[in-house]
Short mmCIF file of N, CA and C in Angstrom, two decimals:
data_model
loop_
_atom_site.label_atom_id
_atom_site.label_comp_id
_atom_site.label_asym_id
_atom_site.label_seq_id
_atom_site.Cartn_x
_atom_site.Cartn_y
_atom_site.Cartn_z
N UNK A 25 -24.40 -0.28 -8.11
CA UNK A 25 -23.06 -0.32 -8.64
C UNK A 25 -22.19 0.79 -8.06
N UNK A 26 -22.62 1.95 -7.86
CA UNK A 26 -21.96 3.26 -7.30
C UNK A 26 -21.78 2.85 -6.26
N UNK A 27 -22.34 2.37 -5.21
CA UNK A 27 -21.91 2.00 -4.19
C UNK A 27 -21.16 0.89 -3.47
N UNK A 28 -20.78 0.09 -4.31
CA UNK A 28 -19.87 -0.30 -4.54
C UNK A 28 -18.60 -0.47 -5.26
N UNK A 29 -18.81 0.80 -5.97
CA UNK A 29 -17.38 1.54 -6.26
C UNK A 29 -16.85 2.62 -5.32
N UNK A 30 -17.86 3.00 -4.53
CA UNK A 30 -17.41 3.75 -3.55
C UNK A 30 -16.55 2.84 -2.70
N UNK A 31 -17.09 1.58 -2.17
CA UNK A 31 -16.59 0.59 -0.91
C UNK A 31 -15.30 0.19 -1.75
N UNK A 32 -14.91 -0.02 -2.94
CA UNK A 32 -13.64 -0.48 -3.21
C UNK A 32 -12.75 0.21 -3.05
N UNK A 33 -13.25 1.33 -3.79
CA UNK A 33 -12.31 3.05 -3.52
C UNK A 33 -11.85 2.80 -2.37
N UNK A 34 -12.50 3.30 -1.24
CA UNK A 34 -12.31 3.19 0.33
C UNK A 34 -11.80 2.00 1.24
N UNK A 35 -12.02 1.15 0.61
CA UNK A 35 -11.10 -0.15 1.28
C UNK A 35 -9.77 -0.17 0.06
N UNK A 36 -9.76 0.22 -0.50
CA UNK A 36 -8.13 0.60 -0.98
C UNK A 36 -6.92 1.47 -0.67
N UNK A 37 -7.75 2.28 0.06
CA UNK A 37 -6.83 3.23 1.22
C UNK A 37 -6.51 3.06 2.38
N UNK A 38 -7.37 1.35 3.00
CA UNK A 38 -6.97 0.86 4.25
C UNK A 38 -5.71 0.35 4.13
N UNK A 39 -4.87 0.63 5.26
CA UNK A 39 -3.62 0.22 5.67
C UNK A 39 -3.99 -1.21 5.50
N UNK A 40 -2.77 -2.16 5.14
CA UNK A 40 -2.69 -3.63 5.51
C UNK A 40 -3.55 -4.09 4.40
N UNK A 41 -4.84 -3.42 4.34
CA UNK A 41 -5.35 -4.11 3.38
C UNK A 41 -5.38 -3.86 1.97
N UNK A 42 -5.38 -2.43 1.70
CA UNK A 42 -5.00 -1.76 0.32
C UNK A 42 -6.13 -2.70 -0.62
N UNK A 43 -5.60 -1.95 -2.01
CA UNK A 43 -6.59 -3.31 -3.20
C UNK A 43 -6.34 -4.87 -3.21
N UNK A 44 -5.19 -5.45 -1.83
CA UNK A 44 -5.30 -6.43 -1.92
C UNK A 44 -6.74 -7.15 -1.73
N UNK A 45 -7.74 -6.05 -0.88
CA UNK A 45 -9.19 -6.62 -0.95
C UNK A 45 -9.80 -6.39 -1.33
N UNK A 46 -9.32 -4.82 -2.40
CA UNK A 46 -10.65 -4.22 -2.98
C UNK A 46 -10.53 -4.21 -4.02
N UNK A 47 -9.65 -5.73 -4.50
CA UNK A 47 -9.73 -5.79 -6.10
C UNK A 47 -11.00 -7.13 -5.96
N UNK A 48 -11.11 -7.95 -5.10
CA UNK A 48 -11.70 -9.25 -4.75
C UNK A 48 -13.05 -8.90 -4.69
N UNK A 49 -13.04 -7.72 -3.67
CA UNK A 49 -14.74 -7.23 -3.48
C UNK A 49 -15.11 -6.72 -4.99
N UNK A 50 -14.66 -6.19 -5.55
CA UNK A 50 -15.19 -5.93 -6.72
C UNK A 50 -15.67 -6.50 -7.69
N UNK A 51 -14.39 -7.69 -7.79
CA UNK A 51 -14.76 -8.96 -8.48
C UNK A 51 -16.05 -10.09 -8.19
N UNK A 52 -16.12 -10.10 -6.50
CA UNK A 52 -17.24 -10.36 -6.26
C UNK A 52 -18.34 -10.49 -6.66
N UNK A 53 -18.56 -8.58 -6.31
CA UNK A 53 -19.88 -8.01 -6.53
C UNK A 53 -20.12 -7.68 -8.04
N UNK A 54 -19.50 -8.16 -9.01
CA UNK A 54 -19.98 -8.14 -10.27
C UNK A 54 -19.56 -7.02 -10.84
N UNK A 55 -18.51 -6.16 -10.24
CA UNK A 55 -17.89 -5.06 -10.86
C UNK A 55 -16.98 -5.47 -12.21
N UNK A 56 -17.24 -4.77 -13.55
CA UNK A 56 -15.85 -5.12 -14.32
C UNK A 56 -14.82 -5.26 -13.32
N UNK A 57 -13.69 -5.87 -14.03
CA UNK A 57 -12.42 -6.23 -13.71
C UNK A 57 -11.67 -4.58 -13.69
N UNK A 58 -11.87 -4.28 -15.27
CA UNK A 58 -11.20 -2.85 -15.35
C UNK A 58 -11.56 -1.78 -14.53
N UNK A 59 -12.70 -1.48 -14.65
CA UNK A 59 -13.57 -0.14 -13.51
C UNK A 59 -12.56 -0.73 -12.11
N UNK A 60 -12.87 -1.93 -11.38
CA UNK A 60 -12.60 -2.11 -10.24
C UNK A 60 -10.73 -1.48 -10.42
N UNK A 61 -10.59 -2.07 -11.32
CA UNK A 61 -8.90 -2.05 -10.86
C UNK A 61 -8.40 -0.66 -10.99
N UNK A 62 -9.03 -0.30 -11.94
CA UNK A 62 -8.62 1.91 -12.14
C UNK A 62 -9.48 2.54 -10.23
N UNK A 63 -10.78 1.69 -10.17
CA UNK A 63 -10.80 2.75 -8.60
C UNK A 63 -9.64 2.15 -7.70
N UNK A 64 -9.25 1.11 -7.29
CA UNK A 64 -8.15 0.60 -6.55
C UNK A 64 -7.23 1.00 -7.04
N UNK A 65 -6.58 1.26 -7.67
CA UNK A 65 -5.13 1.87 -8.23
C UNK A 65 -5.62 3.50 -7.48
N UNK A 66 -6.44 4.20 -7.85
CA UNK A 66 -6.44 5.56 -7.35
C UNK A 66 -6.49 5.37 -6.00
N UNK A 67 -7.30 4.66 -5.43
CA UNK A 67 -7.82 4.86 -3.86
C UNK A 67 -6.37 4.50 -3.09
N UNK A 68 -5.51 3.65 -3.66
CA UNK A 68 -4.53 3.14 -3.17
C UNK A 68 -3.49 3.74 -3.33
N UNK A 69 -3.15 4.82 -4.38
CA UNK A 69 -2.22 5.31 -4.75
C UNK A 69 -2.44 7.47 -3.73
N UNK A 70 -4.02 7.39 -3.43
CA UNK A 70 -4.01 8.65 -2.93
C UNK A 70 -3.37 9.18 -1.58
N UNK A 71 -3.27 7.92 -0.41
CA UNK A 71 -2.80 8.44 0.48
C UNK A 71 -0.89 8.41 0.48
N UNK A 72 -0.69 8.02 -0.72
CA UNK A 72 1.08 7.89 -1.17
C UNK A 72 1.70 8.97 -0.68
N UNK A 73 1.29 10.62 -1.21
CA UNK A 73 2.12 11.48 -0.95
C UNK A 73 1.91 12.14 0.37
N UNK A 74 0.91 11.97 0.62
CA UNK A 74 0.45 12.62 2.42
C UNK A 74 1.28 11.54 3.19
N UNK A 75 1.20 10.43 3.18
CA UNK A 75 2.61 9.43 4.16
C UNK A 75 3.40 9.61 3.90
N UNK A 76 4.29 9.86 2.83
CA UNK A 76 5.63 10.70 2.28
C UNK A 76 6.37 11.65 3.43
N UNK A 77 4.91 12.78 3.08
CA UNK A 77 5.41 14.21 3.46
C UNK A 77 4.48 14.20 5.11
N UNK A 78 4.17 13.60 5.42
CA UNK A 78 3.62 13.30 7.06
C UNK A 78 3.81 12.68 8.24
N UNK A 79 4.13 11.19 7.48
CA UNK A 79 3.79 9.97 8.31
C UNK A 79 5.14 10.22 9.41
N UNK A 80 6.47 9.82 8.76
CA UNK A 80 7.84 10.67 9.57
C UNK A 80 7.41 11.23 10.56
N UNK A 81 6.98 12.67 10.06
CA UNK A 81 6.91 13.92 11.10
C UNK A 81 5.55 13.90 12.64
N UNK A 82 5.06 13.28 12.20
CA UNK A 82 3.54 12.50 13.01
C UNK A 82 4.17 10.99 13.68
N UNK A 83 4.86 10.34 13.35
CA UNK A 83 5.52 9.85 14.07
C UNK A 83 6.66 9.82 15.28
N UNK A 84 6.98 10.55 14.65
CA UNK A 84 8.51 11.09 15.65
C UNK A 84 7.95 11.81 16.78
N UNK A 85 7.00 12.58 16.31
CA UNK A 85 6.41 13.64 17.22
C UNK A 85 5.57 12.78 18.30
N UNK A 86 4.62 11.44 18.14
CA UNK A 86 4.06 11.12 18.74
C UNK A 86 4.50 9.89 19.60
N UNK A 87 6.00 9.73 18.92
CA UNK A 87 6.90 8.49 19.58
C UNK A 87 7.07 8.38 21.23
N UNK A 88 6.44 9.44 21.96
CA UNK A 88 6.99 9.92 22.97
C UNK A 88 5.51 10.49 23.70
N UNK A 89 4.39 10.21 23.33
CA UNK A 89 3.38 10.54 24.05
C UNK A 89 2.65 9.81 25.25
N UNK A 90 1.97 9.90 25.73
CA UNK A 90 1.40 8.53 26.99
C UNK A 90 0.67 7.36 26.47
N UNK A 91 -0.54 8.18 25.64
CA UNK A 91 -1.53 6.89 24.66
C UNK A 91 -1.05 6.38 23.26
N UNK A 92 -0.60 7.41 22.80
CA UNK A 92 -0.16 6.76 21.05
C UNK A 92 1.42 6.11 21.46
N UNK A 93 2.26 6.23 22.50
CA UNK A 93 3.57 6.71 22.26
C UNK A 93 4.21 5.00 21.72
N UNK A 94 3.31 4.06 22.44
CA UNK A 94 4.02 2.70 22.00
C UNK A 94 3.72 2.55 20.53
N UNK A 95 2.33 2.38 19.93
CA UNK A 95 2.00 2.24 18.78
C UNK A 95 3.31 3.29 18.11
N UNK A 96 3.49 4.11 17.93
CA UNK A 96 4.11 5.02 16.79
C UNK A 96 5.70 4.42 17.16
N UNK A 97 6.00 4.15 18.04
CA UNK A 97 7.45 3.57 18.27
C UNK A 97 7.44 2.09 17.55
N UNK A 98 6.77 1.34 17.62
CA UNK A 98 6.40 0.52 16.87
C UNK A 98 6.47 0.70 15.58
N UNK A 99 5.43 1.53 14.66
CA UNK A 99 5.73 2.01 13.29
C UNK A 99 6.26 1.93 13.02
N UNK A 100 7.35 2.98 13.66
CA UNK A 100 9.00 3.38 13.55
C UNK A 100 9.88 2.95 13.07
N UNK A 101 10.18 1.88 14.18
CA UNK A 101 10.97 0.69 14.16
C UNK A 101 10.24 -0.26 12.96
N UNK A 102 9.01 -0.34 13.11
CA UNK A 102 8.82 -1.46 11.53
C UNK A 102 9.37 -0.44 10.46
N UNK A 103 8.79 0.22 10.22
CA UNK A 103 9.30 0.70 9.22
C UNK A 103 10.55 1.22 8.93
N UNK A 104 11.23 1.67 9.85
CA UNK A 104 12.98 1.50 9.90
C UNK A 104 13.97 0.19 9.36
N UNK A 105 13.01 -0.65 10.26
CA UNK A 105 13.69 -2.24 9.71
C UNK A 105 13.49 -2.62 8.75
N UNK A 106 12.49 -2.62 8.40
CA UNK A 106 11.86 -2.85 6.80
C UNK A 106 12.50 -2.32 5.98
N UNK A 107 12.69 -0.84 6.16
CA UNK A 107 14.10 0.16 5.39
C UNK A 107 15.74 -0.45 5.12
N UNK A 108 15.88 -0.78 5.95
CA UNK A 108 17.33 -0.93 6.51
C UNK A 108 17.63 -2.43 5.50
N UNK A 109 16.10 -3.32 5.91
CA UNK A 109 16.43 -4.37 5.13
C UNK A 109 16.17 -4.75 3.65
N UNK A 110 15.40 -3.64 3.20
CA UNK A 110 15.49 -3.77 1.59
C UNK A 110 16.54 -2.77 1.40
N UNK A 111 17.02 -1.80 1.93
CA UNK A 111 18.28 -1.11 1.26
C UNK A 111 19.63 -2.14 1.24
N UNK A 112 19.79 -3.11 2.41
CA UNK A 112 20.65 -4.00 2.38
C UNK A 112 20.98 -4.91 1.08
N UNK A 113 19.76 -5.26 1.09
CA UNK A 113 19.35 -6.23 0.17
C UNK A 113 19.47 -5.83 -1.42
N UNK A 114 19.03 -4.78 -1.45
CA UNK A 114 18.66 -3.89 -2.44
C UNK A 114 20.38 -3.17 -3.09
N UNK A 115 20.74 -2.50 -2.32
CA UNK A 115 21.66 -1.59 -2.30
C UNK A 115 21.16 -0.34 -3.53
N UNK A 116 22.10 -0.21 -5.05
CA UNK A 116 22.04 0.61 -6.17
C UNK A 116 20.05 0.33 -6.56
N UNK A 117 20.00 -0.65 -6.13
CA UNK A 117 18.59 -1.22 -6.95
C UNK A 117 17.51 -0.68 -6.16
N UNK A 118 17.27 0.13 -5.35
CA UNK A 118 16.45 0.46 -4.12
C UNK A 118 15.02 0.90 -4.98
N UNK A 119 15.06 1.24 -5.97
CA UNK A 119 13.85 1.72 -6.95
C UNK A 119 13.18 0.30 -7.03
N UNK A 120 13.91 -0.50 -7.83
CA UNK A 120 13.51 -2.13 -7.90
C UNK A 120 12.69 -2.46 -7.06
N UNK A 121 13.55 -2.63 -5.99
CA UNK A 121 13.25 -3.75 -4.96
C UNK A 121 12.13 -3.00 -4.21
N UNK A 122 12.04 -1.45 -4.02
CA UNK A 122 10.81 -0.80 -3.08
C UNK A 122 9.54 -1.25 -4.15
N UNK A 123 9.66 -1.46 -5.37
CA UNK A 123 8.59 -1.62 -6.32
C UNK A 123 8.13 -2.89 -6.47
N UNK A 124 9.00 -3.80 -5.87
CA UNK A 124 8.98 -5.20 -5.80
C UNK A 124 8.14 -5.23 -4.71
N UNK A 125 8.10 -4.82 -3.39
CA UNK A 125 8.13 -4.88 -1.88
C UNK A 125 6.50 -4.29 -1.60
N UNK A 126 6.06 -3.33 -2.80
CA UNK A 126 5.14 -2.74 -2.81
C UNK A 126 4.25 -4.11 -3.89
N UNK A 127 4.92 -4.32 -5.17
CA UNK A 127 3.76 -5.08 -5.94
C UNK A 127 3.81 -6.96 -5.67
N UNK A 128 4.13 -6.83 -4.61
CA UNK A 128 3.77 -8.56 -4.10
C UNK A 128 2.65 -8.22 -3.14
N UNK A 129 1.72 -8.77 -3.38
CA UNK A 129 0.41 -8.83 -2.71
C UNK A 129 0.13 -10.01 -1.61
N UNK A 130 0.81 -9.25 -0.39
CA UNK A 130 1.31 -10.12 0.93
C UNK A 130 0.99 -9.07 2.04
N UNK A 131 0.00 -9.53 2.73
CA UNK A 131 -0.40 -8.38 4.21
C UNK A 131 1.10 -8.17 4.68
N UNK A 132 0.99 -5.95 4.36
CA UNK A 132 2.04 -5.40 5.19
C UNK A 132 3.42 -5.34 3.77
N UNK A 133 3.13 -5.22 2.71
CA UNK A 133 4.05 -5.05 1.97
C UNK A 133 3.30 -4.20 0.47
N UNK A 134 2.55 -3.44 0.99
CA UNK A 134 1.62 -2.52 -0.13
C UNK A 134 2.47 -0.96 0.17
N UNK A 135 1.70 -0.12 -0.46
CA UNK A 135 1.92 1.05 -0.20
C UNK A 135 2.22 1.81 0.57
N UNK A 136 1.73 1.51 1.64
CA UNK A 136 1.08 2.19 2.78
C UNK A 136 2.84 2.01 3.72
N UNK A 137 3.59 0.68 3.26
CA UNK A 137 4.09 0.43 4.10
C UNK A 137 5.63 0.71 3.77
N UNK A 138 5.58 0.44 2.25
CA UNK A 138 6.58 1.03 0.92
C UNK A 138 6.90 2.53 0.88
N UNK A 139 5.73 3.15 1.42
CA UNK A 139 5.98 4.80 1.33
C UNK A 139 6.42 5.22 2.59
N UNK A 140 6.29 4.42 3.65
CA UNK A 140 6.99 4.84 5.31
C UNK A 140 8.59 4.23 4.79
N UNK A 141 8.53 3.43 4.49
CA UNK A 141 9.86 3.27 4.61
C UNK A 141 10.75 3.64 3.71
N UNK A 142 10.42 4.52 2.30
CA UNK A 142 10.43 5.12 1.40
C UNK A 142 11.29 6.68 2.14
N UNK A 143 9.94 6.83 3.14
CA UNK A 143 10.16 8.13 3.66
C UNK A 143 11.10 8.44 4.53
N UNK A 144 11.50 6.78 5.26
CA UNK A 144 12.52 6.87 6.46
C UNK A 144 14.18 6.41 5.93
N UNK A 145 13.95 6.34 4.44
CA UNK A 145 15.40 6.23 3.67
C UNK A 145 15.79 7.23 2.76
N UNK A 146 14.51 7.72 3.11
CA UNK A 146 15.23 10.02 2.36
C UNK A 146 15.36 8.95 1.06
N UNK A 147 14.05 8.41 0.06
CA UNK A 147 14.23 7.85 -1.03
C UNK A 147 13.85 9.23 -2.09
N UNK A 148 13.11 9.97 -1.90
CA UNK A 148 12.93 11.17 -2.77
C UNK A 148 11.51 10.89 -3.15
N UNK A 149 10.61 11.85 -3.32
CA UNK A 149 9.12 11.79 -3.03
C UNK A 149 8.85 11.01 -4.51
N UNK A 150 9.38 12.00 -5.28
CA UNK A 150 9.34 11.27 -6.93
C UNK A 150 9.46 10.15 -7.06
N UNK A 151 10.99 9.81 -6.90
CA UNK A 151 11.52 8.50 -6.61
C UNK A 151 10.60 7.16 -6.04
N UNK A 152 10.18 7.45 -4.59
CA UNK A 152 8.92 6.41 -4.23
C UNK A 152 7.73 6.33 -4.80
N UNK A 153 7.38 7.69 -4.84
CA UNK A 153 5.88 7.38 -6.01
C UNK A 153 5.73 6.69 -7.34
N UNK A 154 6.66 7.14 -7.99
CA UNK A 154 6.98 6.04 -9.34
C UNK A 154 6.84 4.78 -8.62
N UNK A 155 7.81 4.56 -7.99
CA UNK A 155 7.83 2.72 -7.10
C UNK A 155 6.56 2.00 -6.90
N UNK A 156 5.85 3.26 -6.06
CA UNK A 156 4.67 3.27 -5.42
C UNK A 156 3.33 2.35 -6.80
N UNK A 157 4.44 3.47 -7.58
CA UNK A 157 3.18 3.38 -8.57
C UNK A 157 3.13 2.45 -9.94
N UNK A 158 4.75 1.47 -9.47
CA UNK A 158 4.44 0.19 -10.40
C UNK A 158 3.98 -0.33 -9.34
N UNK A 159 4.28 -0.92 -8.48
CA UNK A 159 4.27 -1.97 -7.52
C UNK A 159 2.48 -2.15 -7.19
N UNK A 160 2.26 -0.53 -7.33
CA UNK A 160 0.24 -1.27 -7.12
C UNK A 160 -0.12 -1.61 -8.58
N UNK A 161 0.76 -0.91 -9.08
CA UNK A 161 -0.06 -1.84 -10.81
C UNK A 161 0.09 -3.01 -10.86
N UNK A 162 1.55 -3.80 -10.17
CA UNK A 162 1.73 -5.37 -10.20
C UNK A 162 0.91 -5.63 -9.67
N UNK A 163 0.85 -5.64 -8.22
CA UNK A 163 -0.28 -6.21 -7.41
C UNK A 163 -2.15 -5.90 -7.72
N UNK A 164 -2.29 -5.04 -8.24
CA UNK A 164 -3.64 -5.30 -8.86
C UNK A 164 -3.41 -6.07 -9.98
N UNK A 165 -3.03 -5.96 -10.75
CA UNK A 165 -2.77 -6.86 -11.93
C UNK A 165 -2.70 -8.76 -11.34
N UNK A 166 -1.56 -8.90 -10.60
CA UNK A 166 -2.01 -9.98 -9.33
C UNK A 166 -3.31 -10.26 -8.82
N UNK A 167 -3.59 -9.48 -8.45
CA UNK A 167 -5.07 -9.70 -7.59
C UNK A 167 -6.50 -9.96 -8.67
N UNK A 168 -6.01 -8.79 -9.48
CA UNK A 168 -6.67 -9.31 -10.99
C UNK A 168 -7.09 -10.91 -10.99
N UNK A 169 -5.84 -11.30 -11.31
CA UNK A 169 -5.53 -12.67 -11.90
C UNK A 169 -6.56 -13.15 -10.83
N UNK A 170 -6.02 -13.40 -9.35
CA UNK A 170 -6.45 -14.50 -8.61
C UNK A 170 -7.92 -14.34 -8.52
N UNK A 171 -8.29 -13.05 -8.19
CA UNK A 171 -9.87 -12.95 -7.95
C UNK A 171 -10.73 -13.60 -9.06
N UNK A 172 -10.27 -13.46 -10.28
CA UNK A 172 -10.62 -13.54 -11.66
C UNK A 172 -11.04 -15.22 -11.48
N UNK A 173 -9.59 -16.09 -10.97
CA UNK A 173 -9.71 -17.43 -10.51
C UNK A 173 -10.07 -17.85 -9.92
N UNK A 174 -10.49 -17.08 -8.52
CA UNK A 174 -11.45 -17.93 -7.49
C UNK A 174 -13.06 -17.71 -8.06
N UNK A 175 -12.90 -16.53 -8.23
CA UNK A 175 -14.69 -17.00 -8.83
C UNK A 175 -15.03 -17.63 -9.88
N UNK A 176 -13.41 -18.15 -10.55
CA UNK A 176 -13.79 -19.20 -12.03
C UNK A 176 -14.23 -20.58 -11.16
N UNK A 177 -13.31 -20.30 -10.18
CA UNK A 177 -13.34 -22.01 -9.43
C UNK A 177 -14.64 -21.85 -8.42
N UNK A 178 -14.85 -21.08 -7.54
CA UNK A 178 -16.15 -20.72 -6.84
C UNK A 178 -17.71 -21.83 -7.84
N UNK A 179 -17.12 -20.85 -9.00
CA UNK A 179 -18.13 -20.73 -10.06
C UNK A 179 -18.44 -22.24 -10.68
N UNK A 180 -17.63 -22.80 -10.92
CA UNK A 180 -17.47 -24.13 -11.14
C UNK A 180 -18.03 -25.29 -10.35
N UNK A 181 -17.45 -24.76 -9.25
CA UNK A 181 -17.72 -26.04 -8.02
C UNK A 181 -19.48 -25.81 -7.78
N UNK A 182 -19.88 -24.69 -7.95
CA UNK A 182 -21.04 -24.79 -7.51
C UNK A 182 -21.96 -25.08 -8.90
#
C-alpha cells in the first residue's frame, strides 16, 4: 500500500499529467478514494510555488541557449498565449477562470500549466495558489467521480 502511495504522490507532480492519473492509479490499485485524493492534492499542489517564483526566471534565461533554447521558447509562448487568452476571456474574473482552467481535467490545463501562466500575468503568488488550489480540488473531485465509474463499469462487465 505505501508504495503505492508513494507512485500516486509522484505521478501527481508530473507535468501534463498531474492527479489527472494519479487519482485513477489509485483507484485502481485498491487505494481508498480519500487517502488517494489528499496524496494527489499535495503532490500536485507542491511544485505550485517553486513554478511561481522560478519557472519565468529559468525560462527567460534559457530562451536563448543552443540545447534547451527552442523547448523554453516554446513554454514561453504557450504559456504567454494561454495567459493572454484567459485574461481576454476572463478580464475582472481572472481568479475564476485561472481556477476553472486549472480544475477541468483535460491534458495541459492542470497546475503545472495554470501557475506558468499565473506567473507570466504578474497574477500575485497568493492570488494563483488559492486558484491553484480550487481548481485541483475540482479536478480530483472529477477524477474522483470518473475513476470511481470506470471501475464500477470495468467491474460489471467482467
Amino acid at each position: 500500500m505505501l508504495k503505492h502511495c508513494l507512485i500516486v504522490f509522484l505521478v501527481s507532480m508530473v507535468p501534463i499529467i498531474e492527479l489527472r492519473g494519479a487519482i485513477p492509479y489509485g483507484v485502481v490499485f485498491g487505494l481508498p478514494l480519500w487517502l488517494t485524493y489528499v496524496i494527489a492534492i499535495v503532490g500536485n499542489m507542491l511544485p505550485v510555488p517553486f513554478i511561481y517564483l522560478f519557472a519565468r526566471k529559468i525560462l527567460i534565461w534559457g530562451k536563448d541557449k543552443p540545447v534547451i533554447g527552442k523547448f523554453f521558447t516554446f513554454c514561453l509562448e504557450k504559456g504567454e498565449k494561454g495567459g493572454r487568452k484567459l485574461q481576454e476571456k476572463a478580464g475582472r474574473g481572472l481568479f475564476w477562470a485561472l481556477l476553472l482552467f486549472v480544475g477541468i481535467p483535460l491534458p495541459g490545463t492542470g497546475a503545472w500549466t495554470g501557475t506558468l501562466a499565473a506567473s507570466l500575468l504578474n497574477v500575485g503568488l497568493k492570488k494563483s495558489t488559492l486558484a491553484c488550489i480550487g481548481g485541483v480540488l475540482l479536478a480530483g473531485c472529477i477524477m474522483g467521480a470518473l475513476s470511481l465509474l470506470g471501475v464500477s463499469v470495468v467491474g460489471a462487465v467482467n
